[in-house]
Amino acid sequence: AQSVTQLGSHVSVSEGALVLLRCNYSSSVPPYLFWYVQYPNQGLQLLLKYTTGATLVKGINGFEAEFKKSETSFHLTKPSAHMSDAAEYFCAVTDASGGSYIPTFGRGTSLIVHP
Amino acid sequence: DAGVTQSPTHLIKTRGQQVTLRCSPKSGHDTVSWYQQALGQGPQFIFQYYEEEERQRGNFPDRFSGHQFPNYSSELNVNALLLGDSALYLCASSLVSGNYEQYFGPGTRLTVT
């Protein structure tokens, strides 16, 4: 079984400040890891993913995440927050066994950006 | 290139009624998955369809059923609606060969009163 824990249901930052959203996972097999963003009244948009290879993954809108196997973490960062980054962020884990790739999502972290 | 589309956008139903939600996958995709997202929660997997067959199912009762058509579009049916079925229902499409990358539609907001 796999699971995802997102630390902090809300994260508040000032515009221009560093964004750090935390995600820890558990998986019995090597995981595929994802971050999605959801704007109000919209579906989920893939920000970035880790499958294999380089552990530092760059995504859209200046976000990046680093897969740390020893810490079972996949934290999302952005050097400088913009007002348009305010949204709900979901971390998800899936594994490649069986070929079904069904993701398990965390409960989400709401990013609030203050001017 | 059209992305994933869902209809309707919003829906209000009464307890005990039945509802059908529709999804058209992204062009070229052959696999459709459905998720339920309750308020303040992450999406929960309901089931996945490929080649018109249910490929995998999450922990949802039989009141939730689905269908995939030859053109890969899909329907989600929920019978005997409960208040707890109120949620955002998301459809995601993918390629079976690259199934881990799913593209989500905007969702259907279902309210059960």
PDB file of C-alpha atoms in Angstrom:
ATOM      1  CA  ALA A   1       0.000   0.000   0.000  1.00  0.00           C
ATOM      2  CA  GLN A   2       1.136   3.510  -0.631  1.00  0.00           C
ATOM      3  CA  SER A   3       0.312   6.763   1.091  1.00  0.00           C
ATOM      4  CA  VAL A   4       1.141  10.444   0.988  1.00  0.00           C
ATOM      5  CA  THR A   5       1.414  12.937   3.822  1.00  0.00           C
ATOM      6  CA  GLN A   6       1.422  16.630   3.097  1.00  0.00           C
ATOM      7  CA  LEU A   7       2.582  18.600   6.102  1.00  0.00           C
ATOM      8  CA  GLY A   8       0.513  21.703   6.625  1.00  0.00           C
ATOM      9  CA  SER A   9      -2.939  22.151   5.186  1.00  0.00           C
ATOM     10  CA  HIS A  10      -2.163  25.840   4.649  1.00  0.00           C
ATOM     11  CA  VAL A  11       1.117  27.597   3.867  1.00  0.00           C
ATOM     12  CA  SER A  12       1.292  31.381   3.815  1.00  0.00           C
ATOM     13  CA  VAL A  13       4.137  33.322   2.171  1.00  0.00           C
ATOM     14  CA  SER A  14       4.797  36.862   1.036  1.00  0.00           C
ATOM     15  CA  GLU A  15       5.142  37.663  -2.634  1.00  0.00           C
ATOM     16  CA  GLY A  16       8.784  37.158  -3.606  1.00  0.00           C
ATOM     17  CA  ALA A  17       9.499  34.754  -0.745  1.00  0.00           C
ATOM     18  CA  LEU A  18      10.575  31.132  -1.020  1.00  0.00           C
ATOM     19  CA  VAL A  19       7.803  28.572  -1.371  1.00  0.00           C
ATOM     20  CA  LEU A  20       8.282  25.181   0.314  1.00  0.00           C
ATOM     21  CA  LEU A  21       5.499  22.616   0.315  1.00  0.00           C
ATOM     22  CA  ARG A  22       6.294  19.356   2.048  1.00  0.00           C
ATOM     23  CA  CYS A  23       5.400  15.866   0.919  1.00  0.00           C
ATOM     24  CA  ASN A  24       6.381  12.522   2.424  1.00  0.00           C
ATOM     25  CA  TYR A  25       5.345   9.228   0.947  1.00  0.00           C
ATOM     26  CA  SER A  26       5.366   5.556   1.742  1.00  0.00           C
ATOM     27  CA  SER A  27       5.645   2.921  -0.924  1.00  0.00           C
ATOM     28  CA  SER A  28       6.821  -0.672  -0.912  1.00  0.00           C
ATOM     29  CA  VAL A  29       8.276  -0.328  -4.389  1.00  0.00           C
ATOM     30  CA  PRO A  30      10.187   2.452  -6.167  1.00  0.00           C
ATOM     31  CA  PRO A  31       7.661   5.227  -6.568  1.00  0.00           C
ATOM     32  CA  TYR A  32       6.611   7.579  -9.269  1.00  0.00           C
ATOM     33  CA  LEU A  33       5.916  10.962  -7.659  1.00  0.00           C
ATOM     34  CA  PHE A  34       3.861  13.905  -8.821  1.00  0.00           C
ATOM     35  CA  TRP A  35       2.835  17.404  -7.858  1.00  0.00           C
ATOM     36  CA  TYR A  36      -0.431  18.798  -9.164  1.00  0.00           C
ATOM     37  CA  VAL A  37      -1.905  22.277  -8.810  1.00  0.00           C
ATOM     38  CA  GLN A  38      -5.620  23.037  -8.617  1.00  0.00           C
ATOM     39  CA  TYR A  39      -6.975  26.534  -9.068  1.00  0.00           C
ATOM     40  CA  PRO A  40     -10.468  27.333  -7.745  1.00  0.00           C
ATOM     41  CA  ASN A  41     -13.232  25.548  -9.607  1.00  0.00           C
ATOM     42  CA  GLN A  42     -10.782  23.819 -11.914  1.00  0.00           C
ATOM     43  CA  GLY A  43      -9.321  20.367 -12.376  1.00  0.00           C
ATOM     44  CA  LEU A  44      -5.781  19.305 -11.567  1.00  0.00           C
ATOM     45  CA  GLN A  45      -2.813  20.393 -13.647  1.00  0.00           C
ATOM     46  CA  LEU A  46       0.448  18.464 -13.557  1.00  0.00           C
ATOM     47  CA  LEU A  47       3.305  20.645 -12.262  1.00  0.00           C
ATOM     48  CA  LEU A  48       6.078  18.059 -12.402  1.00  0.00           C
ATOM     49  CA  LYS A  49       6.814  14.367 -12.040  1.00  0.00           C
ATOM     50  CA  TYR A  50       9.598  12.042 -10.992  1.00  0.00           C
ATOM     51  CA  THR A  51       9.808   8.589 -12.507  1.00  0.00           C
ATOM     52  CA  THR A  52      13.477   7.601 -12.773  1.00  0.00           C
ATOM     53  CA  GLY A  53      16.832   9.301 -13.294  1.00  0.00           C
ATOM     54  CA  ALA A  54      17.730  12.752 -12.010  1.00  0.00           C
ATOM     55  CA  THR A  55      16.317  13.311  -8.556  1.00  0.00           C
ATOM     56  CA  LEU A  56      15.906  17.075  -8.981  1.00  0.00           C
ATOM     57  CA  VAL A  57      12.924  17.640 -11.215  1.00  0.00           C
ATOM     58  CA  LYS A  58      11.965  20.946 -12.793  1.00  0.00           C
ATOM     59  CA  GLY A  59       8.380  21.714 -13.656  1.00  0.00           C
ATOM     60  CA  ILE A  60       6.234  24.478 -14.989  1.00  0.00           C
ATOM     61  CA  ASN A  61       5.893  27.972 -13.549  1.00  0.00           C
ATOM     62  CA  GLY A  62       9.342  27.862 -11.931  1.00  0.00           C
ATOM     63  CA  PHE A  63       8.587  25.018  -9.528  1.00  0.00           C
ATOM     64  CA  GLU A  64      10.958  22.165  -8.795  1.00  0.00           C
ATOM     65  CA  ALA A  65      11.055  19.172  -6.473  1.00  0.00           C
ATOM     66  CA  GLU A  66      13.726  16.820  -5.231  1.00  0.00           C
ATOM     67  CA  PHE A  67      13.232  13.105  -4.691  1.00  0.00           C
ATOM     68  CA  LYS A  68      15.070  12.013  -1.542  1.00  0.00           C
ATOM     69  CA  LYS A  69      14.769   8.266  -1.142  1.00  0.00           C
ATOM     70  CA  SER A  70      16.473   8.181   2.256  1.00  0.00           C
ATOM     71  CA  GLU A  71      13.952  10.672   3.624  1.00  0.00           C
ATOM     72  CA  THR A  72      10.990   9.362   1.579  1.00  0.00           C
ATOM     73  CA  SER A  73      10.295  12.955   0.635  1.00  0.00           C
ATOM     74  CA  PHE A  74       9.401  14.917  -2.478  1.00  0.00           C
ATOM     75  CA  HIS A  75       9.154  18.537  -1.356  1.00  0.00           C
ATOM     76  CA  LEU A  76       8.062  21.232  -3.803  1.00  0.00           C
ATOM     77  CA  THR A  77       9.918  24.549  -3.962  1.00  0.00           C
ATOM     78  CA  LYS A  78       9.893  27.809  -5.850  1.00  0.00           C
ATOM     79  CA  PRO A  79      12.491  30.523  -5.196  1.00  0.00           C
ATOM     80  CA  SER A  80      10.131  33.477  -5.455  1.00  0.00           C
ATOM     81  CA  ALA A  81       6.360  33.326  -4.940  1.00  0.00           C
ATOM     82  CA  HIS A  82       3.994  35.167  -7.230  1.00  0.00           C
ATOM     83  CA  MET A  83       0.423  36.120  -6.476  1.00  0.00           C
ATOM     84  CA  SER A  84      -0.714  33.813  -9.269  1.00  0.00           C
ATOM     85  CA  ASP A  85       0.766  30.827  -7.391  1.00  0.00           C
ATOM     86  CA  ALA A  86      -2.068  30.954  -4.857  1.00  0.00           C
ATOM     87  CA  ALA A  87      -3.842  27.622  -5.291  1.00  0.00           C
ATOM     88  CA  GLU A  88      -4.234  24.128  -3.850  1.00  0.00           C
ATOM     89  CA  TYR A  89      -1.280  21.793  -4.340  1.00  0.00           C
ATOM     90  CA  PHE A  90      -1.467  18.009  -4.262  1.00  0.00           C
ATOM     91  CA  CYS A  91       1.338  15.521  -3.978  1.00  0.00           C
ATOM     92  CA  ALA A  92       0.681  12.040  -5.378  1.00  0.00           C
ATOM     93  CA  VAL A  93       2.485   8.712  -5.470  1.00  0.00           C
ATOM     94  CA  THR A  94       2.049   5.720  -7.676  1.00  0.00           C
ATOM     95  CA  ASP A  95       4.079   2.644  -8.422  1.00  0.00           C
ATOM     96  CA  ALA A  96       4.839   0.955 -11.682  1.00  0.00           C
ATOM     97  CA  SER A  97       4.023  -2.553 -10.542  1.00  0.00           C
ATOM     98  CA  GLY A  98       1.129  -4.164 -12.360  1.00  0.00           C
ATOM     99  CA  GLY A  99       1.014  -1.389 -14.897  1.00  0.00           C
ATOM    100  CA  SER A 100      -2.046   0.310 -13.443  1.00  0.00           C
ATOM    101  CA  TYR A 101      -0.312   3.490 -12.190  1.00  0.00           C
ATOM    102  CA  ILE A 102      -3.232   4.565 -10.027  1.00  0.00           C
ATOM    103  CA  PRO A 103      -2.063   7.585  -8.001  1.00  0.00           C
ATOM    104  CA  THR A 104      -2.694   8.051  -4.312  1.00  0.00           C
ATOM    105  CA  PHE A 105      -3.100  11.723  -3.457  1.00  0.00           C
ATOM    106  CA  GLY A 106      -2.332  13.667  -0.332  1.00  0.00           C
ATOM    107  CA  ARG A 107      -4.948  15.869   1.279  1.00  0.00           C
ATOM    108  CA  GLY A 108      -3.523  18.968  -0.327  1.00  0.00           C
ATOM    109  CA  THR A 109      -1.829  22.155   0.817  1.00  0.00           C
ATOM    110  CA  SER A 110      -3.390  25.527   0.203  1.00  0.00           C
ATOM    111  CA  LEU A 111      -0.768  28.108  -0.745  1.00  0.00           C
ATOM    112  CA  ILE A 112      -1.648  31.654   0.267  1.00  0.00           C
ATOM    113  CA  VAL A 113       0.461  34.479  -1.164  1.00  0.00           C
ATOM    114  CA  HIS A 114       0.378  37.879   0.532  1.00  0.00           C
ATOM    115  CA  PRO A 115       1.277  41.054  -1.365  1.00  0.00           C
TER     116      PRO A 115
ATOM    117  CA  ASP B   1      -5.737  20.041 -29.255  1.00  0.00           C
ATOM    118  CA  ALA B   2      -8.785  19.641 -27.021  1.00  0.00           C
ATOM    119  CA  GLY B   3      -8.049  18.557 -23.511  1.00  0.00           C
ATOM    120  CA  VAL B   4     -10.267  16.487 -21.260  1.00  0.00           C
ATOM    121  CA  THR B   5     -13.834  17.751 -21.198  1.00  0.00           C
ATOM    122  CA  GLN B   6     -16.576  16.944 -18.720  1.00  0.00           C
ATOM    123  CA  SER B   7     -20.286  17.621 -18.602  1.00  0.00           C
ATOM    124  CA  PRO B   8     -22.230  18.974 -16.941  1.00  0.00           C
ATOM    125  CA  THR B   9     -20.261  21.543 -14.966  1.00  0.00           C
ATOM    126  CA  HIS B  10     -22.640  21.576 -12.032  1.00  0.00           C
ATOM    127  CA  LEU B  11     -25.491  19.334 -10.999  1.00  0.00           C
ATOM    128  CA  ILE B  12     -27.962  19.328  -8.131  1.00  0.00           C
ATOM    129  CA  LYS B  13     -29.792  16.106  -7.265  1.00  0.00           C
ATOM    130  CA  THR B  14     -31.994  14.823  -4.484  1.00  0.00           C
ATOM    131  CA  ARG B  15     -31.181  11.885  -2.219  1.00  0.00           C
ATOM    132  CA  GLY B  16     -32.155   8.596  -3.812  1.00  0.00           C
ATOM    133  CA  GLN B  17     -31.915   9.860  -7.372  1.00  0.00           C
ATOM    134  CA  GLN B  18     -29.518   8.639 -10.021  1.00  0.00           C
ATOM    135  CA  VAL B  19     -26.960  10.713 -11.911  1.00  0.00           C
ATOM    136  CA  THR B  20     -24.813  10.304 -15.030  1.00  0.00           C
ATOM    137  CA  LEU B  21     -21.641  12.279 -15.594  1.00  0.00           C
ATOM    138  CA  ARG B  22     -19.796  12.366 -18.907  1.00  0.00           C
ATOM    139  CA  CYS B  23     -16.172  12.660 -19.944  1.00  0.00           C
ATOM    140  CA  SER B  24     -14.367  13.005 -23.258  1.00  0.00           C
ATOM    141  CA  PRO B  25     -10.658  12.179 -23.067  1.00  0.00           C
ATOM    142  CA  LYS B  26      -7.791  14.158 -24.497  1.00  0.00           C
ATOM    143  CA  SER B  27      -7.298  13.463 -28.179  1.00  0.00           C
ATOM    144  CA  GLY B  28      -5.271  10.285 -28.678  1.00  0.00           C
ATOM    145  CA  HIS B  29      -5.834   8.933 -25.182  1.00  0.00           C
ATOM    146  CA  ASP B  30      -7.408   5.517 -24.660  1.00  0.00           C
ATOM    147  CA  THR B  31      -7.749   5.202 -20.891  1.00  0.00           C
ATOM    148  CA  VAL B  32     -10.164   7.047 -18.617  1.00  0.00           C
ATOM    149  CA  SER B  33     -10.080   7.202 -14.827  1.00  0.00           C
ATOM    150  CA  TRP B  34     -12.658   8.713 -12.484  1.00  0.00           C
ATOM    151  CA  TYR B  35     -11.995  10.342  -9.119  1.00  0.00           C
ATOM    152  CA  GLN B  36     -14.144  11.748  -6.332  1.00  0.00           C
ATOM    153  CA  GLN B  37     -12.836  14.839  -4.575  1.00  0.00           C
ATOM    154  CA  ALA B  38     -14.729  15.777  -1.417  1.00  0.00           C
ATOM    155  CA  LEU B  39     -14.364  19.300  -0.074  1.00  0.00           C
ATOM    156  CA  GLY B  40     -10.962  19.809   1.484  1.00  0.00           C
ATOM    157  CA  GLN B  41      -9.670  16.407   0.399  1.00  0.00           C
ATOM    158  CA  GLY B  42      -7.469  14.989  -2.301  1.00  0.00           C
ATOM    159  CA  PRO B  43      -9.006  13.028  -5.176  1.00  0.00           C
ATOM    160  CA  GLN B  44     -10.000   9.428  -4.425  1.00  0.00           C
ATOM    161  CA  PHE B  45      -9.797   6.853  -7.220  1.00  0.00           C
ATOM    162  CA  ILE B  46     -13.146   5.344  -8.243  1.00  0.00           C
ATOM    163  CA  PHE B  47     -12.304   3.214 -11.303  1.00  0.00           C
ATOM    164  CA  GLN B  48     -10.426   3.115 -14.577  1.00  0.00           C
ATOM    165  CA  TYR B  49     -11.604   2.026 -18.037  1.00  0.00           C
ATOM    166  CA  TYR B  50      -9.596   0.751 -20.972  1.00  0.00           C
ATOM    167  CA  GLU B  51     -10.908  -0.989 -24.081  1.00  0.00           C
ATOM    168  CA  GLU B  52     -14.441  -0.562 -22.752  1.00  0.00           C
ATOM    169  CA  GLU B  53     -13.651  -2.697 -19.706  1.00  0.00           C
ATOM    170  CA  GLU B  54     -13.246  -1.717 -16.069  1.00  0.00           C
ATOM    171  CA  ARG B  55      -9.552  -2.233 -15.517  1.00  0.00           C
ATOM    172  CA  GLN B  56      -9.232  -1.385 -11.859  1.00  0.00           C
ATOM    173  CA  ARG B  57     -11.559  -0.216  -9.113  1.00  0.00           C
ATOM    174  CA  GLY B  58     -11.064   1.719  -5.921  1.00  0.00           C
ATOM    175  CA  ASN B  59     -12.924   1.316  -2.657  1.00  0.00           C
ATOM    176  CA  PHE B  60     -16.339   2.526  -3.815  1.00  0.00           C
ATOM    177  CA  PRO B  61     -19.679   0.703  -3.536  1.00  0.00           C
ATOM    178  CA  ASP B  62     -21.487  -0.873  -6.461  1.00  0.00           C
ATOM    179  CA  ARG B  63     -23.763   2.180  -6.622  1.00  0.00           C
ATOM    180  CA  PHE B  64     -20.907   3.669  -8.628  1.00  0.00           C
ATOM    181  CA  SER B  65     -20.698   2.225 -12.110  1.00  0.00           C
ATOM    182  CA  GLY B  66     -19.224   3.281 -15.387  1.00  0.00           C
ATOM    183  CA  HIS B  67     -18.961   2.717 -19.049  1.00  0.00           C
ATOM    184  CA  GLN B  68     -16.492   3.426 -21.808  1.00  0.00           C
ATOM    185  CA  PHE B  69     -17.586   3.824 -25.391  1.00  0.00           C
ATOM    186  CA  PRO B  70     -15.733   2.823 -28.583  1.00  0.00           C
ATOM    187  CA  ASN B  71     -14.649   6.448 -29.062  1.00  0.00           C
ATOM    188  CA  TYR B  72     -12.993   6.247 -25.587  1.00  0.00           C
ATOM    189  CA  SER B  73     -15.439   8.651 -23.958  1.00  0.00           C
ATOM    190  CA  SER B  74     -16.822   7.542 -20.633  1.00  0.00           C
ATOM    191  CA  GLU B  75     -19.733   7.861 -18.254  1.00  0.00           C
ATOM    192  CA  LEU B  76     -19.912   7.633 -14.488  1.00  0.00           C
ATOM    193  CA  ASN B  77     -23.252   6.581 -13.027  1.00  0.00           C
ATOM    194  CA  VAL B  78     -24.198   6.874  -9.386  1.00  0.00           C
ATOM    195  CA  ASN B  79     -27.408   5.272  -8.144  1.00  0.00           C
ATOM    196  CA  ALA B  80     -29.362   5.887  -4.935  1.00  0.00           C
ATOM    197  CA  LEU B  81     -27.548   9.133  -4.218  1.00  0.00           C
ATOM    198  CA  LEU B  82     -26.534   9.912  -0.649  1.00  0.00           C
ATOM    199  CA  LEU B  83     -25.713  13.292   0.866  1.00  0.00           C
ATOM    200  CA  GLY B  84     -22.133  12.064   1.170  1.00  0.00           C
ATOM    201  CA  ASP B  85     -21.860  11.721  -2.598  1.00  0.00           C
ATOM    202  CA  SER B  86     -21.684  15.507  -2.861  1.00  0.00           C
ATOM    203  CA  ALA B  87     -18.256  16.193  -4.322  1.00  0.00           C
ATOM    204  CA  LEU B  88     -16.265  17.269  -7.336  1.00  0.00           C
ATOM    205  CA  TYR B  89     -15.999  14.367  -9.764  1.00  0.00           C
ATOM    206  CA  LEU B  90     -12.872  14.431 -11.865  1.00  0.00           C
ATOM    207  CA  CYS B  91     -12.164  12.537 -15.027  1.00  0.00           C
ATOM    208  CA  ALA B  92      -8.590  11.914 -16.139  1.00  0.00           C
ATOM    209  CA  SER B  93      -7.344  10.449 -19.385  1.00  0.00           C
ATOM    210  CA  SER B  94      -4.081   8.803 -20.292  1.00  0.00           C
ATOM    211  CA  LEU B  95      -2.417   6.408 -22.670  1.00  0.00           C
ATOM    212  CA  VAL B  96      -2.261   2.841 -21.456  1.00  0.00           C
ATOM    213  CA  SER B  97       1.379   2.792 -22.532  1.00  0.00           C
ATOM    214  CA  GLY B  98       2.153   5.850 -20.404  1.00  0.00           C
ATOM    215  CA  ASN B  99      -0.611   5.538 -17.923  1.00  0.00           C
ATOM    216  CA  TYR B 100       1.198   7.242 -15.093  1.00  0.00           C
ATOM    217  CA  GLU B 101       0.764  10.649 -16.734  1.00  0.00           C
ATOM    218  CA  GLN B 102      -2.894  11.526 -16.371  1.00  0.00           C
ATOM    219  CA  TYR B 103      -4.565  14.662 -17.720  1.00  0.00           C
ATOM    220  CA  PHE B 104      -7.503  15.923 -15.689  1.00  0.00           C
ATOM    221  CA  GLY B 105     -10.692  17.582 -16.778  1.00  0.00           C
ATOM    222  CA  PRO B 106     -12.285  20.536 -14.953  1.00  0.00           C
ATOM    223  CA  GLY B 107     -14.672  18.300 -13.049  1.00  0.00           C
ATOM    224  CA  THR B 108     -18.385  18.107 -12.381  1.00  0.00           C
ATOM    225  CA  ARG B 109     -19.595  19.562  -9.095  1.00  0.00           C
ATOM    226  CA  LEU B 110     -22.388  17.322  -7.759  1.00  0.00           C
ATOM    227  CA  THR B 111     -24.552  18.545  -4.905  1.00  0.00           C
ATOM    228  CA  VAL B 112     -26.988  16.113  -3.296  1.00  0.00           C
ATOM    229  CA  THR B 113     -29.745  17.656  -1.188  1.00  0.00           C
TER     230      THR B 113
END
